[in-house]
Tab-separated table of C-alpha atoms in Angstrom:
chain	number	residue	atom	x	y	z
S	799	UNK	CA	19.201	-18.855	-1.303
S	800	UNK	CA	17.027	-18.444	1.744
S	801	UNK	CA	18.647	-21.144	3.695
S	802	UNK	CA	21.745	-19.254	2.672
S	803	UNK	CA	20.881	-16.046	4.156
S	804	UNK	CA	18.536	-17.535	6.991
S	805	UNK	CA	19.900	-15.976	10.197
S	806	UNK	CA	22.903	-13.900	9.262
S	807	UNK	CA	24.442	-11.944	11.716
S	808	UNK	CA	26.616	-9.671	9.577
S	809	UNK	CA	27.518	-6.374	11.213
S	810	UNK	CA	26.467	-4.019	8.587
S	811	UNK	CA	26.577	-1.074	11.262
S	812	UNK	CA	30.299	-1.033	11.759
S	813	UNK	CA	31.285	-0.561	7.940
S	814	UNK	CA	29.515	3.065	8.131
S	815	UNK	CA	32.656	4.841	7.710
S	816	UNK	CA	33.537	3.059	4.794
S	817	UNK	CA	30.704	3.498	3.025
S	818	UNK	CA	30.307	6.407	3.216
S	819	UNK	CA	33.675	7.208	1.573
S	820	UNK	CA	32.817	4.968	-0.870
S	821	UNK	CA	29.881	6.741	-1.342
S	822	UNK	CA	31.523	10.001	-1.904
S	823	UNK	CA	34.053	9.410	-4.146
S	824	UNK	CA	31.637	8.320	-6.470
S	825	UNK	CA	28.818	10.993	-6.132
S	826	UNK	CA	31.178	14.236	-5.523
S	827	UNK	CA	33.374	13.661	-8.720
S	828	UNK	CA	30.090	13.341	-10.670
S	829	UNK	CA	28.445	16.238	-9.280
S	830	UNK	CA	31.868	18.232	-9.940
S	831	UNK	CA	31.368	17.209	-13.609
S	832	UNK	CA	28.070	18.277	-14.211
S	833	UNK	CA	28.614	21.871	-12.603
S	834	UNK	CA	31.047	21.747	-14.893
S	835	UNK	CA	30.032	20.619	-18.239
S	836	UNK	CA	26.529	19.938	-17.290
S	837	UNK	CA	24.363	17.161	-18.825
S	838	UNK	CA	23.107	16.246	-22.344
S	839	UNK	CA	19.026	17.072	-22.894
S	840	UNK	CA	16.639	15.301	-24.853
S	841	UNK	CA	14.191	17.647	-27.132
S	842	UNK	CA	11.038	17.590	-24.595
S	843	UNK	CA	13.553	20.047	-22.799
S	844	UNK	CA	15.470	22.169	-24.776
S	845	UNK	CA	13.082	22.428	-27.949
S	846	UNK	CA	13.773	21.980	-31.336
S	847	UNK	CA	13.097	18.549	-33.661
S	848	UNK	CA	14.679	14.994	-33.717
S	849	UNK	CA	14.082	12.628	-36.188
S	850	UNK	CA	15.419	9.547	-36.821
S	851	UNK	CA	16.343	8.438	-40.424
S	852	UNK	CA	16.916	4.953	-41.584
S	853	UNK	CA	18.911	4.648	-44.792
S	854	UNK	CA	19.266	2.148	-47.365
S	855	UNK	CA	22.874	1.980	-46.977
S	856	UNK	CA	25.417	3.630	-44.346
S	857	UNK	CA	26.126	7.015	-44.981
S	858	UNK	CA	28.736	9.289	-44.296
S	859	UNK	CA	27.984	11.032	-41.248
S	860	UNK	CA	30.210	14.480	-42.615
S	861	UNK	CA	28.220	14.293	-45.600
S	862	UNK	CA	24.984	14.589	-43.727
S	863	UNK	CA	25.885	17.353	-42.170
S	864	UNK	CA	27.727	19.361	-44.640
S	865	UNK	CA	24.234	18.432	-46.351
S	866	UNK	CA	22.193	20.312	-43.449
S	867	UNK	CA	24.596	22.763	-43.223
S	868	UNK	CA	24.007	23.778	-46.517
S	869	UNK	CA	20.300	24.250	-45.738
S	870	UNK	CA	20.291	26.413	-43.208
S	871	UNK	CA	19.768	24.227	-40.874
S	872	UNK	CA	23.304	24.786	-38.539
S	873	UNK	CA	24.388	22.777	-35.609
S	874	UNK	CA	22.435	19.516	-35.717
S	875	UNK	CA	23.682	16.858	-33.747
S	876	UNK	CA	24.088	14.077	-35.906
S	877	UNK	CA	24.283	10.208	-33.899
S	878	UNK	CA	24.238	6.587	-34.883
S	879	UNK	CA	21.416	4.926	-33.298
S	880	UNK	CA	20.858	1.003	-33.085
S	881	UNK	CA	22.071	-0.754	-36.163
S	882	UNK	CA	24.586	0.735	-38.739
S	883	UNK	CA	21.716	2.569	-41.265
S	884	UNK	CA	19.785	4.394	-38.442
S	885	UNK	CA	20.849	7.645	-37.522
S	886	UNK	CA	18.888	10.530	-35.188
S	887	UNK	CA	19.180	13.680	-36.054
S	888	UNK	CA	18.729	16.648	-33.265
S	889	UNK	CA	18.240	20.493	-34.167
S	890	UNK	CA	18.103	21.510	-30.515
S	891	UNK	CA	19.127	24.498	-30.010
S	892	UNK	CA	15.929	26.645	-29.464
S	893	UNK	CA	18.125	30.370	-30.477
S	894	UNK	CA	18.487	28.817	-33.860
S	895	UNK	CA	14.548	27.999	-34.091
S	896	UNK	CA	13.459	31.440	-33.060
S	897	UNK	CA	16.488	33.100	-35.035
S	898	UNK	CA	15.549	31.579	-37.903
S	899	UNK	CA	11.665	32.346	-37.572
S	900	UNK	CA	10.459	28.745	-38.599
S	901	UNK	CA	8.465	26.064	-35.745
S	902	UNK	CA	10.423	22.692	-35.074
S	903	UNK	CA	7.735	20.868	-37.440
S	904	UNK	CA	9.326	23.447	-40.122
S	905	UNK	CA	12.840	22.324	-39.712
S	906	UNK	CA	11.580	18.656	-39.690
S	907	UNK	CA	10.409	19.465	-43.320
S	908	UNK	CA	13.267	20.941	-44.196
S	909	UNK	CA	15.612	18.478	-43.102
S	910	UNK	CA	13.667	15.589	-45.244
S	911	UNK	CA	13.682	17.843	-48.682
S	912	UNK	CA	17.581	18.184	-47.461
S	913	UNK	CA	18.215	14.928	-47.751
S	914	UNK	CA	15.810	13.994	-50.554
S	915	UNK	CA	17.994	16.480	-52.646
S	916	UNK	CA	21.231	15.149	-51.319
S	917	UNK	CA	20.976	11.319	-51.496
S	918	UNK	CA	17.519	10.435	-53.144
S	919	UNK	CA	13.974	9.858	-52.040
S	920	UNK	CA	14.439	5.949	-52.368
S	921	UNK	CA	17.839	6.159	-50.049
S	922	UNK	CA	16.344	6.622	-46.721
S	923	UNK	CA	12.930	6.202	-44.709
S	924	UNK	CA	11.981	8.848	-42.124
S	925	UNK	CA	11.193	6.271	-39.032
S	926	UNK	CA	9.929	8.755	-36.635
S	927	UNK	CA	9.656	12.723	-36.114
S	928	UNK	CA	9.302	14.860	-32.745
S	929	UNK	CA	9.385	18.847	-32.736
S	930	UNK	CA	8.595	20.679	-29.424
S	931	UNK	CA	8.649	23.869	-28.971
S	932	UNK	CA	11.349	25.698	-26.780
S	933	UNK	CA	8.271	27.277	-24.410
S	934	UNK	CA	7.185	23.505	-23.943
S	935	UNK	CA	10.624	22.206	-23.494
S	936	UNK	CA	10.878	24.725	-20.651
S	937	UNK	CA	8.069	23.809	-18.744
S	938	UNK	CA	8.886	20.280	-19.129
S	939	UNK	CA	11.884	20.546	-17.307
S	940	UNK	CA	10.601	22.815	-14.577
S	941	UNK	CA	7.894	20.144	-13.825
S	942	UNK	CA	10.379	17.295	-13.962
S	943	UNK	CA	12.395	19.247	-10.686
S	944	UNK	CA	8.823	19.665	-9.336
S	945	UNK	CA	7.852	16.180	-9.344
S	946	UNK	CA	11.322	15.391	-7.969
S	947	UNK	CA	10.972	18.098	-4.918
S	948	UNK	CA	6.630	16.931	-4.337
S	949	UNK	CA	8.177	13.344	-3.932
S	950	UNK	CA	10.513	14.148	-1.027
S	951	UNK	CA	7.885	16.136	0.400
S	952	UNK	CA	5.323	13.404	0.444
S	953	UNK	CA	8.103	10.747	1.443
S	954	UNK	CA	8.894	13.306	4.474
S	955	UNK	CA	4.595	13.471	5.370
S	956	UNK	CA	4.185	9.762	4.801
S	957	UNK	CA	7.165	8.689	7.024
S	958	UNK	CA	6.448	11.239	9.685
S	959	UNK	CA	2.853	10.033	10.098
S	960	UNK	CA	3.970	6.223	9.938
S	961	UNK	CA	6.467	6.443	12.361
S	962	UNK	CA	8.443	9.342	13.621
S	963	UNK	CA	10.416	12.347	12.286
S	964	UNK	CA	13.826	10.739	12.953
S	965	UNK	CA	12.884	7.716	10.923
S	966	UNK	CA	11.458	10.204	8.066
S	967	UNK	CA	14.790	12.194	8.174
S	968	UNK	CA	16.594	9.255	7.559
S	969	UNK	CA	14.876	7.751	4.720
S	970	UNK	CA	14.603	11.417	3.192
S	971	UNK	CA	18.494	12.039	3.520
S	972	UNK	CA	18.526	8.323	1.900
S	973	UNK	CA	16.453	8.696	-0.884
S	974	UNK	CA	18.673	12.308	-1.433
S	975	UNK	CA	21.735	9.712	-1.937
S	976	UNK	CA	19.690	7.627	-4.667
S	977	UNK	CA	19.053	10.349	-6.537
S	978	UNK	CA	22.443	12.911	-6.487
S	979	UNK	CA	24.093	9.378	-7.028
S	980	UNK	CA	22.211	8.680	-9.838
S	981	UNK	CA	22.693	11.802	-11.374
S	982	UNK	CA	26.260	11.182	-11.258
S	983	UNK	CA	25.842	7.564	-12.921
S	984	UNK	CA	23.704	9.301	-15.649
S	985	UNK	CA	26.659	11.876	-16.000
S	986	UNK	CA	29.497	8.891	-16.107
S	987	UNK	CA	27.253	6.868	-18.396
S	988	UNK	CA	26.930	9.931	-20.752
S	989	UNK	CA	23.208	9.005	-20.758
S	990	UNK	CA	20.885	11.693	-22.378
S	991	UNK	CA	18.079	13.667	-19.465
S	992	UNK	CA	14.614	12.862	-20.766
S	993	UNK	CA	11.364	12.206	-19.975
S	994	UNK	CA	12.000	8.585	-19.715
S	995	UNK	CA	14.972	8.937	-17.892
S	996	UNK	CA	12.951	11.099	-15.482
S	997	UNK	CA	10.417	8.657	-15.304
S	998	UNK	CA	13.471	6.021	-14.320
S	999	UNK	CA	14.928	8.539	-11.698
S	1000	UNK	CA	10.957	8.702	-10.294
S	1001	UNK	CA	10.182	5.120	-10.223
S	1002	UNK	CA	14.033	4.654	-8.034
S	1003	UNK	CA	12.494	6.612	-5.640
S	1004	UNK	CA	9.696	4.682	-4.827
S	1005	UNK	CA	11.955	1.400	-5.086
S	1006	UNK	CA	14.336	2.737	-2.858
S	1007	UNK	CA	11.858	3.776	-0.654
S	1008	UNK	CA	9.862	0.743	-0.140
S	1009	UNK	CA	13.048	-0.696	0.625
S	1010	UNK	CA	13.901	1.308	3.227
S	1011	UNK	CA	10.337	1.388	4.801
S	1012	UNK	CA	10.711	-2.808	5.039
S	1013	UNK	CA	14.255	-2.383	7.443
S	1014	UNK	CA	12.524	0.636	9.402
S	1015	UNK	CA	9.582	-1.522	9.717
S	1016	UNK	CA	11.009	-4.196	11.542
S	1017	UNK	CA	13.257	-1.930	13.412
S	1018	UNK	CA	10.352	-0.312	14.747
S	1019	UNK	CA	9.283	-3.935	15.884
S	1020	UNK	CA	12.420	-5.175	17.126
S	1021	UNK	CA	12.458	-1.815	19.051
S	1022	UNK	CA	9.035	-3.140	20.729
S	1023	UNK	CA	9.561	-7.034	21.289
S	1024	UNK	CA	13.315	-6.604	22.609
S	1025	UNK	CA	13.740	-3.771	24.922
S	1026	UNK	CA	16.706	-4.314	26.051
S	1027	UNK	CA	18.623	-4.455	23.388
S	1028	UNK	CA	20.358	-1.699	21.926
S	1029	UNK	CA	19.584	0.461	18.989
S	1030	UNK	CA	22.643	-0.317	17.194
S	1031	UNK	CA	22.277	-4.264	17.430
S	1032	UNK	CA	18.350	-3.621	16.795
S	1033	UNK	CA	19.214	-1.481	13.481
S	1034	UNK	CA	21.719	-4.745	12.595
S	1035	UNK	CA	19.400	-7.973	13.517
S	1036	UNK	CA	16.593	-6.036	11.206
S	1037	UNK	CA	18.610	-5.741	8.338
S	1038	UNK	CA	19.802	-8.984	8.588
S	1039	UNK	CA	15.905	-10.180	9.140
S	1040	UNK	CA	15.207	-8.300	5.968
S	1041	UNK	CA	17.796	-9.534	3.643
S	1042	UNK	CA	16.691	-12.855	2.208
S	1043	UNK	CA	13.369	-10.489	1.394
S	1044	UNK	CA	15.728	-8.255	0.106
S	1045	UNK	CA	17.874	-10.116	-1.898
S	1046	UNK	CA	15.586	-12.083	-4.034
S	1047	UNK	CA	13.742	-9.708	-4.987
S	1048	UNK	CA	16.221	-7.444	-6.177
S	1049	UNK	CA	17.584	-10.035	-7.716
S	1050	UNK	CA	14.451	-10.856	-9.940
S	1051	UNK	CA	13.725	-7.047	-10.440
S	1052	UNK	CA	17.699	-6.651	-11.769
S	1053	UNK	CA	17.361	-9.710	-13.933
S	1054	UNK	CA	14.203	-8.475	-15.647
S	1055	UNK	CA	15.640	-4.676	-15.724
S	1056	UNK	CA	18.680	-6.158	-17.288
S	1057	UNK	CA	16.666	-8.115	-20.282
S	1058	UNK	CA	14.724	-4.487	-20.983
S	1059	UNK	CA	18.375	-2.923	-20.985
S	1060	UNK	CA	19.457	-5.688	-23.729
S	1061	UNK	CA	16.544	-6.325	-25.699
S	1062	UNK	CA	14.109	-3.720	-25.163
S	1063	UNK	CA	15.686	-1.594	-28.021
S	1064	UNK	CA	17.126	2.154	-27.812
S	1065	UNK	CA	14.234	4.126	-26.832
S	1066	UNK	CA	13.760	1.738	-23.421
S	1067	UNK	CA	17.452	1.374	-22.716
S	1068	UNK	CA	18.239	4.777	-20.638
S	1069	UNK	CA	14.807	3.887	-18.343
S	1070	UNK	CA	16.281	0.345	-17.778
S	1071	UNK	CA	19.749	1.586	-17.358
S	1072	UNK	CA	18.565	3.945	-14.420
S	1073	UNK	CA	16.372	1.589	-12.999
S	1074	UNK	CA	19.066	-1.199	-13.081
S	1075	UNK	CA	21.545	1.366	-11.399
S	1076	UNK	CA	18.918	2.583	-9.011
S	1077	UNK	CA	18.439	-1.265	-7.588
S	1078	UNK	CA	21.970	-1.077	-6.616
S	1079	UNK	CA	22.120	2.338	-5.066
S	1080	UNK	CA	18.518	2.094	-3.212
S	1081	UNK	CA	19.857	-1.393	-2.016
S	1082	UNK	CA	23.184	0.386	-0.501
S	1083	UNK	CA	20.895	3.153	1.083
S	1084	UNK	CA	18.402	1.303	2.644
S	1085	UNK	CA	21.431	-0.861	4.402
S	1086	UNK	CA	24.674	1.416	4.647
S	1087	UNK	CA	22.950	4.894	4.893
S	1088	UNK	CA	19.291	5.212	6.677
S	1089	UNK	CA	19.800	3.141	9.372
S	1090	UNK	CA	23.561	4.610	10.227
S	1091	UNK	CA	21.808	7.959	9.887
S	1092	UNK	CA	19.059	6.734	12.224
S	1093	UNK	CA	21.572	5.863	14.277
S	1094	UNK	CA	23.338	8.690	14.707
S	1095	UNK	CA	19.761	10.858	15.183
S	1096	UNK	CA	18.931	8.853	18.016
S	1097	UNK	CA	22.458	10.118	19.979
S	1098	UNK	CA	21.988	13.303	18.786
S	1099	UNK	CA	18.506	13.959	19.359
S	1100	UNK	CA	17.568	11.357	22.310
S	1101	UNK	CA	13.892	10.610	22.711
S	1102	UNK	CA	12.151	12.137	25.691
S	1103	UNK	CA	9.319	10.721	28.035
S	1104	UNK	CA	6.991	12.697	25.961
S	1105	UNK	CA	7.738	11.284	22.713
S	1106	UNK	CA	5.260	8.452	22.061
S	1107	UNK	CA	6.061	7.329	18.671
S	1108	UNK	CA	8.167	4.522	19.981
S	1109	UNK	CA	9.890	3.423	22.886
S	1110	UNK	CA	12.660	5.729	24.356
S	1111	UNK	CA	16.401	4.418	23.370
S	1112	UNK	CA	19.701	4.587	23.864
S	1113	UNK	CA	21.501	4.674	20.666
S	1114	UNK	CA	24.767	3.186	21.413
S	1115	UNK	CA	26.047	-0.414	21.381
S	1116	UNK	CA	25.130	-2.261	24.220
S	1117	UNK	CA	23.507	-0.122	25.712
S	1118	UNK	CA	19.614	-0.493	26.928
S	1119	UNK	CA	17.173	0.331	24.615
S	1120	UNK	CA	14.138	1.003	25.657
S	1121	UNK	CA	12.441	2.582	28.674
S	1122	UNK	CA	8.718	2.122	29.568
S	1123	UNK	CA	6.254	4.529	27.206
């Protein structure tokens, strides 16, 4: 693989335009779809109880819930998980819990002595049982955007102080493409938001992230050793330097993501899913977006004698790069 990719010279500059439609057309449609119809939430966020139910033989699903419906206990969501006999059952909606006056660990009761009446105390095995309240599930999801927003604040701080506010921009705007893109994927995927899948979303940032400080790394060498070359060929030869890097270990984090996705069972699959997704889109960022981006900040906003970052440049191809500090 490394002799493969030893030395490459592809221009991965020029297919900016491209890629960025690409890029577009998948995260705008998604975006238009959650405005729309917004996105499925686990219980840490809306309130209310899951549990999940393992039967001795396959129910009917109608029958369940005509059963729960006749308790009281209206809307729950009603879902097949894993193998034919387990089911989850979600009483979410945090109106009906305050409505009806009774705590999620209430309803939890009530939905066993349900189905104890209905089908028998022998027919099914209560596996697991969550209840949060709808206060909790609140401040859940208000801390989940905060961690989101404190990361791209740190990114900007960390990038600024380790190289320069144009290269911080760029990886910022970057990582901002990992995650409205994976938002979309979660959307398309029909994936439910939880704490794990926050967790996934949080731990593509990073990923991405490293990624992208690796190419900005080098360019920031390059930039140093070969003054006179130009930005745009700089930008290139350091993404090419970085790819053998790049593509193994990808590869080796997407084959282990992909084994947690298959075998790691039902409650790991979303994380994996997200991860395995964000390996792809922090890959595409840290190639096809910061460093066109960077590109482009470095004709708009030209460096001046004063700036001491890095070397002065000339952004466009051919042209020199540097000029003495």
């Amino acid at each position: 693989m490394l002799r493969i990719l030893h030395d490459t010279k592809i221009d991965f500059i020029r297919l900016w335009k491209i890629t960025t439609i690409v890029t577009l057309l998948f995260i705008l449609p998604g975006l238009a779809w959650i405005a729309v119809s917004g996105y499925k939430y686990s219980i840490e966020f809306t309130g209310g109880t899951l549990m999940q139910v393992r039967f001795a033989q396959a129910p009917n699903i109608a029958d369940v819930r005509s059963t729960l419906d006749g308790a009281g206990i209206k809307g729950a969501e009603i879902t097949q998980f894993g193998s034919d006999l387990d089911y989850l059952i979600r009483a979410q909606d945090p109106r009906v819990v305050a409505q009806q006056s009774r705590g999620a660990e209430s309803i939890a009761t009530e939905i066993q002595a349900a189905l104890t009446k209905r089908f028998g105390a022998s027919t099914f095995t209560v596996q697991r049982t969550e209840a949060v309240g709808p206060k909790v599930g609140g401040e859940l999801k208000q801390k989940a955007i905060y961690a989101i927003l404190l990361s791209f604040l740190a990114t900007l701080i960390y990038l600024a102080w380790r190289f320069e506010w144009r290269f911080g921009v760029a990886a910022v705007v970057a990582t901002a493409h990992d995650i409205l893109a994976t938002l979309a994927f979660i959307k398309y995927a029909n994936l439910e938001i939880s704490l794990i899948v926050v967790g996934g979303i949080l731990t593509m940032i990073g990923y991405s992230l490293n990624d992208t400080i690796i190419i900005f790394d080098r360019v920031r060498e390059n930039l140093r050793r070969r003054q006179k070359v130009s930005l745009y060929d700089t930008l290139n030869r350091s993404v090419n330097e970085t790819l053998p890097r790049s593509v193994l270990t990808h590869a080796t984090v997407f084959a282990t993501l992909l084994a947690l996705a298959l075998l790691g069972g039902e409650v790991l699959r979303p994380f994996a899913l997200v991860m395995l997704f964000g390996v792809v889109t922090g890959t595409f960022s840290s190639i096809y977006v910061a460093p066109p981006l960077l590109l482009w900040i470095e004709t708009k906003w030209p460096r001046t004698a004063t700036d001491s970052a890095s070397p002065r440049v000339k952004a466009t191809r051919g042209g020199p790069v540097a000029m003495s500090r």
